[in-house]
């Protein structure tokens, strides 16, 4: 019984150095109450500004704590692991409290459901009559919704965009609600995003027309789904609203093993919560990956990644063409933990902006609906253009891409770089770059923390 991790492996789980330092201070028996362990879990109450309940599943090293920290694992979970590792006698074997047992049972149920799905797919089990009937009903609903949206778009274009800027938010939300009823949630999400475009900038008609064109192209593609290769068919279905769970992706998707660099993340606010994109790139393959997750308001994200670190792992990609959405299959494995290290040397990026844009154009030629890309560039310079009040990233050939506007500008990052060329990682949305990180003299810098 007991944990199998060493103190070095435990500290490797930490999101940053400050979490390690805080955890070591708390890893003393005097800071804990109602502490205990079983063959399945560790648990205890840590006294801070409040009494925080911390529980850890031993087999997967999964940590859950009632503290409000956005860092995961939190310092309380790391401290409890360190205490059990360094002073095992202070963590007695006792009966699990109800709040731990219920949590373990819930996790076991989720794992069992996932394994059942995987087993059925592996055995080629055919869907039953009820499943076939439900699938046919959804197909009919989606078809009806797509036809309705196509007519709605045609009416809008026929009437012209001149009146669209005078429409209320209800104009878009009502049509989005119709797509939800048609079980085409992907189309509904696109309509909600469009609602923010009218009157938001001087060139809003151009931006809106571009997005309307993409939506019309998606509708046309869905109507002729059978004409495309299987990978693109799957992506079109996902953009309409069909979803794949990780169990499905593990079974059907591409698996790529590499030493992955966790470069940074972006969080957006949605109607019912937040969505987060974490960007990775493979050291050897130079394959990019986007780890996406959603959380409702008042809840935390289920997974937290070691930003600014590099580790060996296997990623499973959602089926598609030039797919970029993925998840880490073996994040809690010994290999992942033992190979985790800070990013210290150059990034495996493109040598210049022209190469990046050429690669991007190739991707858009086969998947024209993609609107976010990871941009990793070598030897670039951050500079400010006073005439236009615009910040830019410039490569060694003199080409430049604009940076997204921030409240305080990029003076801190400019100072960190010393005005010298740096390797950068950024998210490109077709118009501007949002910096995620860069390599400077002090190592990898998380730009979102500095801005």
Coordinates of C-alpha atoms in Angstrom, one line a residue:
X1 CA 0.0 0.0 0.0
X2 CA 1.0 3.7 -0.4
X3 CA 2.0 5.9 -3.2
X4 CA 4.5 4.7 -5.8
X5 CA 5.9 8.2 -6.7
X6 CA 9.2 9.6 -5.5
X7 CA 9.4 13.1 -4.2
X8 CA 11.1 14.1 -7.5
X9 CA 8.2 12.7 -9.5
X10 CA 5.7 14.5 -7.2
X11 CA 7.4 17.9 -7.7
X12 CA 7.4 17.2 -11.4
X13 CA 3.6 17.2 -11.3
X14 CA 3.6 20.8 -10.1
X15 CA 2.5 23.6 -12.6
X16 CA 5.3 25.9 -11.6
X17 CA 8.2 26.4 -9.1
X18 CA 6.1 28.5 -6.7
X19 CA 3.6 25.6 -6.3
X20 CA 6.5 23.3 -5.3
X21 CA 7.8 25.8 -2.7
X22 CA 4.3 26.3 -1.2
X23 CA 3.6 22.5 -1.2
X24 CA 6.9 21.8 0.7
X25 CA 5.9 24.3 3.4
X26 CA 2.5 22.6 3.8
X27 CA 3.9 19.0 3.7
X28 CA 4.1 18.8 7.5
X29 CA 1.7 16.8 9.7
X30 CA 0.9 19.9 11.8
X31 CA -0.9 21.5 8.9
X32 CA -3.3 18.6 8.4
X33 CA -6.4 17.2 10.1
X34 CA -8.5 14.0 9.6
X35 CA -5.7 12.7 7.4
X36 CA -5.7 9.1 6.2
X37 CA -5.1 6.6 3.5
X38 CA -6.3 3.3 2.0
X39 CA -5.3 1.1 -0.9
X40 CA -7.3 3.4 -3.1
X41 CA -6.8 7.0 -1.9
X42 CA -5.2 9.6 0.3
X43 CA -7.2 12.3 2.0
X44 CA -7.1 15.1 4.6
X45 CA -8.2 18.6 5.6
X46 CA -5.6 21.3 5.2
X47 CA -6.0 24.5 7.3
X48 CA -5.4 27.6 5.3
X49 CA -7.6 30.7 5.0
X50 CA -10.3 28.1 5.2
X51 CA -10.4 24.3 5.8
X52 CA -9.8 22.6 2.4
X53 CA -10.7 19.0 1.8
X54 CA -8.1 17.2 -0.4
X55 CA -8.4 13.7 -1.9
X56 CA -6.1 11.8 -4.2
X57 CA -6.8 8.6 -6.2
X58 CA -3.6 6.6 -5.8
X59 CA -3.8 4.6 -9.0
X60 CA -3.9 7.6 -11.3
X61 CA -2.5 10.3 -8.9
X62 CA -5.7 12.4 -9.6
X63 CA -6.1 15.2 -7.1
X64 CA -9.2 17.0 -6.2
X65 CA -9.3 19.8 -3.6
X66 CA -12.0 22.3 -2.4
X67 CA -9.6 25.2 -2.6
X68 CA -10.2 27.9 -5.2
X69 CA -6.8 27.7 -6.8
X70 CA -6.7 27.8 -10.6
X71 CA -3.4 25.9 -10.5
X72 CA -3.6 22.2 -10.8
X73 CA -2.5 20.2 -9.1
X74 CA -2.9 22.7 -6.2
X75 CA -0.4 23.1 -3.5
X76 CA -2.6 21.2 -1.0
X77 CA -2.7 18.1 -3.2
X78 CA 1.1 18.2 -3.8
X79 CA 1.7 18.7 -0.1
X80 CA -0.4 15.7 0.8
X81 CA 1.5 13.5 -1.7
X82 CA 4.9 14.8 -0.3
X83 CA 3.8 14.1 3.2
X84 CA 2.7 10.5 2.4
X85 CA 6.0 10.0 0.5
X86 CA 8.5 11.5 3.0
X87 CA 6.7 10.8 6.3
X88 CA 4.4 7.8 5.6
X89 CA 3.9 7.1 9.3
X90 CA 2.0 10.4 9.7
X91 CA -0.7 9.2 7.2
X92 CA -2.4 6.3 9.0
X93 CA -4.5 3.6 7.3
X94 CA -8.0 4.2 8.4
X95 CA -11.5 3.8 7.0
X96 CA -12.4 6.1 4.1
X97 CA -14.8 8.9 4.9
X98 CA -18.0 9.1 2.9
X99 CA -16.8 12.2 0.9
X100 CA -13.9 10.2 -0.4
X101 CA -15.8 6.9 -1.0
X102 CA -18.5 8.7 -3.1
X103 CA -15.8 10.5 -5.1
X104 CA -14.0 7.2 -5.9
X105 CA -17.3 5.5 -6.8
X106 CA -18.2 8.3 -9.2
X107 CA -14.8 8.0 -10.9
X108 CA -15.0 4.2 -11.1
X109 CA -18.4 4.5 -12.7
X110 CA -17.1 6.9 -15.4
X111 CA -14.1 4.6 -16.1
X112 CA -16.5 1.6 -16.4
X113 CA -18.7 3.4 -18.9
X114 CA -15.7 4.3 -21.0
X115 CA -14.4 0.8 -21.0
X116 CA -17.8 -0.6 -21.9
X117 CA -17.9 1.8 -24.9
X118 CA -14.4 0.8 -26.0
X119 CA -15.2 -2.9 -25.6
X120 CA -18.3 -2.7 -27.7
X121 CA -16.5 -0.9 -30.5
X122 CA -13.5 -3.3 -30.4
X123 CA -15.9 -6.2 -30.7
X124 CA -17.8 -4.6 -33.6
X125 CA -21.1 -4.7 -31.7
X126 CA -23.9 -3.5 -33.9
X127 CA -26.2 -0.8 -32.6
X128 CA -29.6 -1.9 -31.4
X129 CA -33.0 -0.9 -32.9
X130 CA -33.5 1.9 -30.5
X131 CA -30.1 3.4 -31.3
X132 CA -30.8 3.1 -35.0
X133 CA -34.1 4.8 -34.6
X134 CA -32.6 7.7 -32.5
X135 CA -29.8 8.2 -35.1
X136 CA -32.4 8.3 -37.9
X137 CA -34.5 10.8 -36.0
X138 CA -31.5 13.1 -35.4
X139 CA -30.5 12.9 -39.1
X140 CA -34.0 14.1 -40.0
X141 CA -33.9 16.9 -37.5
X142 CA -30.4 18.1 -38.7
X143 CA -31.5 18.0 -42.3
X144 CA -34.5 20.1 -41.6
X145 CA -32.4 22.6 -39.6
X146 CA -29.8 22.9 -42.3
X147 CA -32.5 23.6 -44.9
X148 CA -34.0 26.2 -42.7
X149 CA -30.7 27.9 -42.1
X150 CA -29.9 27.8 -45.8
X151 CA -33.1 29.7 -46.5
X152 CA -32.4 32.2 -43.7
X153 CA -29.0 32.9 -45.1
X154 CA -30.4 33.4 -48.6
X155 CA -33.0 35.8 -47.3
X156 CA -30.3 37.8 -45.5
X157 CA -28.0 38.1 -48.6
X158 CA -31.0 39.0 -50.8
X159 CA -32.0 41.8 -48.5
X160 CA -28.4 43.0 -48.1
X161 CA -26.2 43.6 -45.1
X162 CA -27.3 47.2 -44.7
X163 CA -30.1 46.3 -42.3
X164 CA -28.1 43.7 -40.4
X165 CA -26.3 46.3 -38.3
X166 CA -29.6 47.6 -37.1
X167 CA -30.8 44.1 -35.9
X168 CA -30.8 43.3 -32.2
X169 CA -28.9 40.4 -30.7
X170 CA -32.2 38.5 -30.8
X171 CA -32.0 38.3 -34.6
X172 CA -29.0 35.9 -34.2
X173 CA -30.0 34.2 -31.0
X174 CA -33.4 33.1 -32.3
X175 CA -31.9 31.4 -35.3
X176 CA -29.2 29.8 -33.0
X177 CA -32.0 28.4 -30.8
X178 CA -33.6 26.9 -33.9
X179 CA -30.3 25.1 -34.6
X180 CA -30.1 23.8 -31.0
X181 CA -33.7 22.4 -31.5
X182 CA -32.4 20.7 -34.7
X183 CA -29.5 19.1 -32.7
X184 CA -27.0 21.1 -34.8
X185 CA -25.1 22.7 -31.9
X186 CA -22.1 23.5 -34.1
X187 CA -24.2 25.7 -36.4
X188 CA -25.7 27.4 -33.3
X189 CA -22.3 28.3 -32.0
X190 CA -21.3 29.9 -35.3
X191 CA -24.4 32.0 -35.3
X192 CA -23.8 33.2 -31.7
X193 CA -20.2 34.2 -32.6
X194 CA -21.5 36.2 -35.6
X195 CA -23.8 38.2 -33.3
X196 CA -20.8 40.1 -32.0
X197 CA -19.5 41.1 -35.4
X198 CA -22.0 43.9 -36.6
X199 CA -20.8 47.4 -35.6
X200 CA -17.8 46.0 -33.7
X201 CA -15.3 47.5 -36.1
X202 CA -15.1 49.7 -39.2
X203 CA -14.7 46.7 -41.5
X204 CA -17.4 44.6 -39.9
X205 CA -19.4 44.1 -43.1
X206 CA -16.3 42.4 -44.7
X207 CA -15.7 40.2 -41.6
X208 CA -19.4 39.3 -41.4
X209 CA -19.6 38.4 -45.1
X210 CA -16.5 36.2 -44.7
X211 CA -18.1 34.3 -41.8
X212 CA -21.4 34.0 -43.7
X213 CA -19.6 32.6 -46.6
X214 CA -17.9 30.0 -44.4
X215 CA -21.3 29.0 -43.0
X216 CA -22.8 28.8 -46.4
X217 CA -19.9 26.6 -47.6
X218 CA -20.4 24.3 -44.5
X219 CA -24.1 23.9 -45.3
X220 CA -23.3 23.1 -48.9
X221 CA -20.6 20.6 -47.8
X222 CA -23.0 18.8 -45.5
X223 CA -25.6 18.5 -48.2
X224 CA -23.0 16.8 -50.4
X225 CA -21.2 14.9 -47.5
X226 CA -20.8 11.7 -49.5
X227 CA -18.5 13.4 -52.0
X228 CA -15.7 14.0 -49.6
X229 CA -13.0 11.7 -48.2
X230 CA -13.8 10.0 -44.8
X231 CA -11.6 12.3 -42.7
X232 CA -13.2 15.5 -44.1
X233 CA -16.7 13.9 -43.7
X234 CA -16.0 13.4 -40.0
X235 CA -14.8 17.0 -39.5
X236 CA -17.9 18.4 -41.3
X237 CA -20.1 16.3 -39.1
X238 CA -18.3 17.6 -36.0
X239 CA -18.7 21.2 -37.2
X240 CA -22.4 20.6 -37.7
X241 CA -22.8 19.3 -34.1
X242 CA -21.9 15.7 -33.8
X243 CA -19.5 15.0 -31.0
X244 CA -16.9 12.3 -30.2
X245 CA -16.0 11.4 -26.7
X246 CA -12.4 10.6 -25.8
X247 CA -13.2 6.9 -25.8
X248 CA -14.3 7.3 -29.4
X249 CA -11.2 9.3 -30.3
X250 CA -8.9 6.8 -28.7
X251 CA -10.5 4.1 -30.8
X252 CA -10.8 5.9 -34.1
X253 CA -8.2 8.7 -34.1
X254 CA -4.5 9.0 -35.0
X255 CA -2.0 8.4 -32.2
X256 CA 1.3 10.4 -32.2
X257 CA 4.1 10.0 -29.8
X258 CA 6.7 12.7 -29.3
X259 CA 8.4 15.0 -26.8
X260 CA 5.7 17.7 -26.6
X261 CA 6.2 21.3 -25.7
X262 CA 3.3 22.8 -23.7
X263 CA 3.4 26.3 -25.0
X264 CA 0.4 28.2 -23.6
X265 CA -3.3 28.5 -23.5
X266 CA -6.2 30.8 -24.3
X267 CA -9.6 31.0 -22.5
X268 CA -12.8 32.4 -24.0
X269 CA -16.1 33.2 -22.3
X270 CA -19.2 31.5 -23.7
X271 CA -22.9 31.7 -22.8
X272 CA -22.8 29.0 -20.2
X273 CA -19.1 28.9 -19.2
X274 CA -15.6 29.0 -20.4
X275 CA -13.7 27.2 -23.2
X276 CA -9.9 26.8 -23.1
X277 CA -7.4 25.9 -25.8
X278 CA -4.0 24.6 -24.8
X279 CA -1.4 24.6 -27.6
X280 CA 1.4 22.0 -28.0
X281 CA 4.1 21.2 -30.6
X282 CA 6.1 18.1 -31.1
X283 CA 9.9 18.5 -30.8
X284 CA 10.6 15.9 -33.5
X285 CA 7.5 15.8 -35.6
X286 CA 6.7 19.5 -35.4
X287 CA 3.1 18.4 -35.3
X288 CA 0.8 21.0 -33.6
X289 CA -2.0 20.1 -31.2
X290 CA -4.8 21.9 -29.5
X291 CA -6.2 20.5 -26.3
X292 CA -9.7 21.8 -25.8
X293 CA -11.9 21.7 -22.8
X294 CA -15.0 23.5 -21.4
X295 CA -16.1 24.3 -17.9
X296 CA -19.4 25.9 -16.6
X297 CA -19.3 29.0 -14.5
X298 CA -18.3 28.5 -10.9
X299 CA -16.4 25.3 -11.7
X300 CA -12.7 24.6 -12.6
X301 CA -11.3 22.9 -15.7
X302 CA -10.9 19.2 -15.3
X303 CA -7.3 19.2 -16.6
X304 CA -4.4 21.5 -16.0
X305 CA -1.3 21.3 -18.1
X306 CA 2.4 22.0 -17.3
X307 CA 2.8 25.2 -19.4
X308 CA 6.4 26.0 -20.3
X309 CA 7.4 22.4 -20.0
X310 CA 8.3 19.5 -22.3
X311 CA 7.5 15.9 -21.8
X312 CA 7.2 12.6 -23.7
X313 CA 3.6 11.6 -24.3
X314 CA 1.2 10.0 -26.8
X315 CA -1.6 12.2 -28.2
X316 CA -4.8 10.9 -29.7
X317 CA -6.2 13.2 -32.5
X318 CA -9.8 13.7 -33.3
X319 CA -10.5 12.1 -36.8
X320 CA -10.2 14.6 -39.6
X321 CA -7.9 16.1 -42.2
X322 CA -4.8 17.8 -40.9
X323 CA -6.4 17.4 -37.5
X324 CA -5.2 19.6 -34.7
X325 CA -7.6 18.8 -31.8
X326 CA -6.2 16.1 -29.5
X327 CA -5.9 14.9 -25.9
X328 CA -3.0 13.4 -23.9
X329 CA -3.6 9.7 -23.4
X330 CA -0.9 9.0 -20.9
X331 CA -0.5 12.2 -18.9
X332 CA -0.3 10.4 -15.5
X333 CA 2.2 7.8 -16.8
X334 CA 5.7 7.3 -15.3
X335 CA 7.2 8.2 -18.7
X336 CA 5.4 11.6 -18.8
X337 CA 6.3 12.4 -15.2
X338 CA 10.0 11.3 -15.4
X339 CA 10.7 13.2 -18.7
X340 CA 8.9 16.4 -17.8
X341 CA 11.4 19.4 -17.9
X342 CA 11.3 23.1 -18.5
X343 CA 11.6 24.3 -22.1
X344 CA 15.0 25.8 -22.3
X345 CA 16.3 25.8 -25.8
X346 CA 15.1 26.9 -29.2
X347 CA 11.5 26.2 -30.3
X348 CA 10.9 23.8 -33.3
X349 CA 9.2 26.5 -35.3
X350 CA 9.2 27.9 -38.9
X351 CA 12.2 30.0 -40.0
X352 CA 10.1 32.9 -41.3
X353 CA 6.6 34.2 -41.7
X354 CA 6.4 33.3 -45.4
X355 CA 6.9 29.6 -44.6
X356 CA 4.3 29.8 -41.8
X357 CA 1.7 31.4 -44.2
X358 CA 2.5 28.9 -46.9
X359 CA 1.8 26.0 -44.5
X360 CA -1.3 27.7 -43.3
X361 CA -2.6 28.1 -46.9
X362 CA -2.0 24.4 -47.6
X363 CA -4.1 23.5 -44.6
X364 CA -6.9 25.9 -45.5
X365 CA -7.0 24.5 -49.0
X366 CA -8.2 21.2 -47.6
X367 CA -10.0 22.5 -44.4
X368 CA -11.3 26.0 -45.1
X369 CA -13.3 26.4 -41.9
X370 CA -10.4 26.4 -39.5
X371 CA -9.9 29.8 -37.9
X372 CA -7.2 29.3 -35.2
X373 CA -3.6 28.1 -35.7
X374 CA -0.5 27.6 -33.7
X375 CA 2.2 29.9 -35.0
X376 CA 5.8 29.1 -33.8
X377 CA 8.5 31.3 -35.4
X378 CA 12.2 31.4 -35.0
X379 CA 14.4 34.6 -34.6
X380 CA 11.6 37.3 -34.5
X381 CA 11.7 40.8 -33.1
X382 CA 8.8 42.5 -31.2
X383 CA 8.5 46.2 -32.1
X384 CA 6.1 49.1 -31.8
X385 CA 4.9 51.2 -34.7
X386 CA 4.1 54.6 -33.3
X387 CA 2.4 56.0 -36.4
X388 CA -0.3 53.3 -36.2
X389 CA -0.1 52.6 -32.5
X390 CA 0.4 48.9 -33.5
X391 CA 2.6 46.2 -32.1
X392 CA 4.2 43.7 -34.5
X393 CA 6.4 40.6 -34.8
X394 CA 9.0 40.9 -37.5
X395 CA 11.1 38.0 -38.9
X396 CA 14.7 38.2 -40.3
X397 CA 13.4 38.8 -43.8
X398 CA 11.5 41.9 -42.8
X399 CA 8.0 40.5 -43.0
X400 CA 5.7 41.3 -40.1
X401 CA 2.4 40.1 -38.5
X402 CA 0.3 42.3 -36.2
X403 CA -0.1 41.5 -32.5
X404 CA -3.5 41.5 -30.8
X405 CA -4.1 44.7 -28.8
X406 CA -3.6 44.6 -25.1
X407 CA -4.3 47.2 -22.4
X408 CA -0.7 47.8 -21.5
X409 CA 1.0 46.9 -24.7
X410 CA 4.0 44.6 -25.0
X411 CA 6.6 46.8 -23.2
X412 CA 7.4 44.1 -20.6
X413 CA 8.0 41.5 -23.2
X414 CA 10.1 43.9 -25.2
X415 CA 12.2 44.6 -22.1
X416 CA 12.6 40.8 -21.5
X417 CA 13.8 40.3 -25.0
X418 CA 16.1 43.2 -24.8
X419 CA 15.1 44.1 -28.4
X420 CA 16.9 40.9 -29.6
X421 CA 15.5 38.2 -31.8
X422 CA 13.5 35.6 -29.9
X423 CA 11.6 32.4 -30.7
X424 CA 7.9 32.9 -30.2
X425 CA 4.7 30.8 -29.9
X426 CA 1.4 32.4 -30.7
X427 CA -2.2 31.8 -31.7
X428 CA -3.1 33.2 -35.1
X429 CA -6.8 33.9 -35.8
X430 CA -6.3 35.1 -39.4
X431 CA -5.9 38.7 -38.4
X432 CA -3.6 39.0 -35.4
X433 CA -1.2 37.0 -33.3
X434 CA -1.8 36.4 -29.5
X435 CA 1.5 35.7 -27.9
X436 CA 1.6 32.5 -25.8
X437 CA 5.3 32.3 -24.9
X438 CA 8.8 33.0 -26.1
X439 CA 12.4 31.9 -25.5
X440 CA 14.5 34.6 -23.8
X441 CA 17.8 34.6 -21.9
X442 CA 16.0 33.4 -18.7
X443 CA 14.4 30.5 -20.6
X444 CA 10.8 30.1 -21.7
X445 CA 8.5 33.0 -20.8
X446 CA 4.8 32.6 -20.4
X447 CA 3.6 35.8 -22.2
X448 CA 0.1 35.6 -20.8
X449 CA 1.5 35.9 -17.2
X450 CA 3.7 38.9 -18.2
X451 CA 1.0 40.9 -20.0

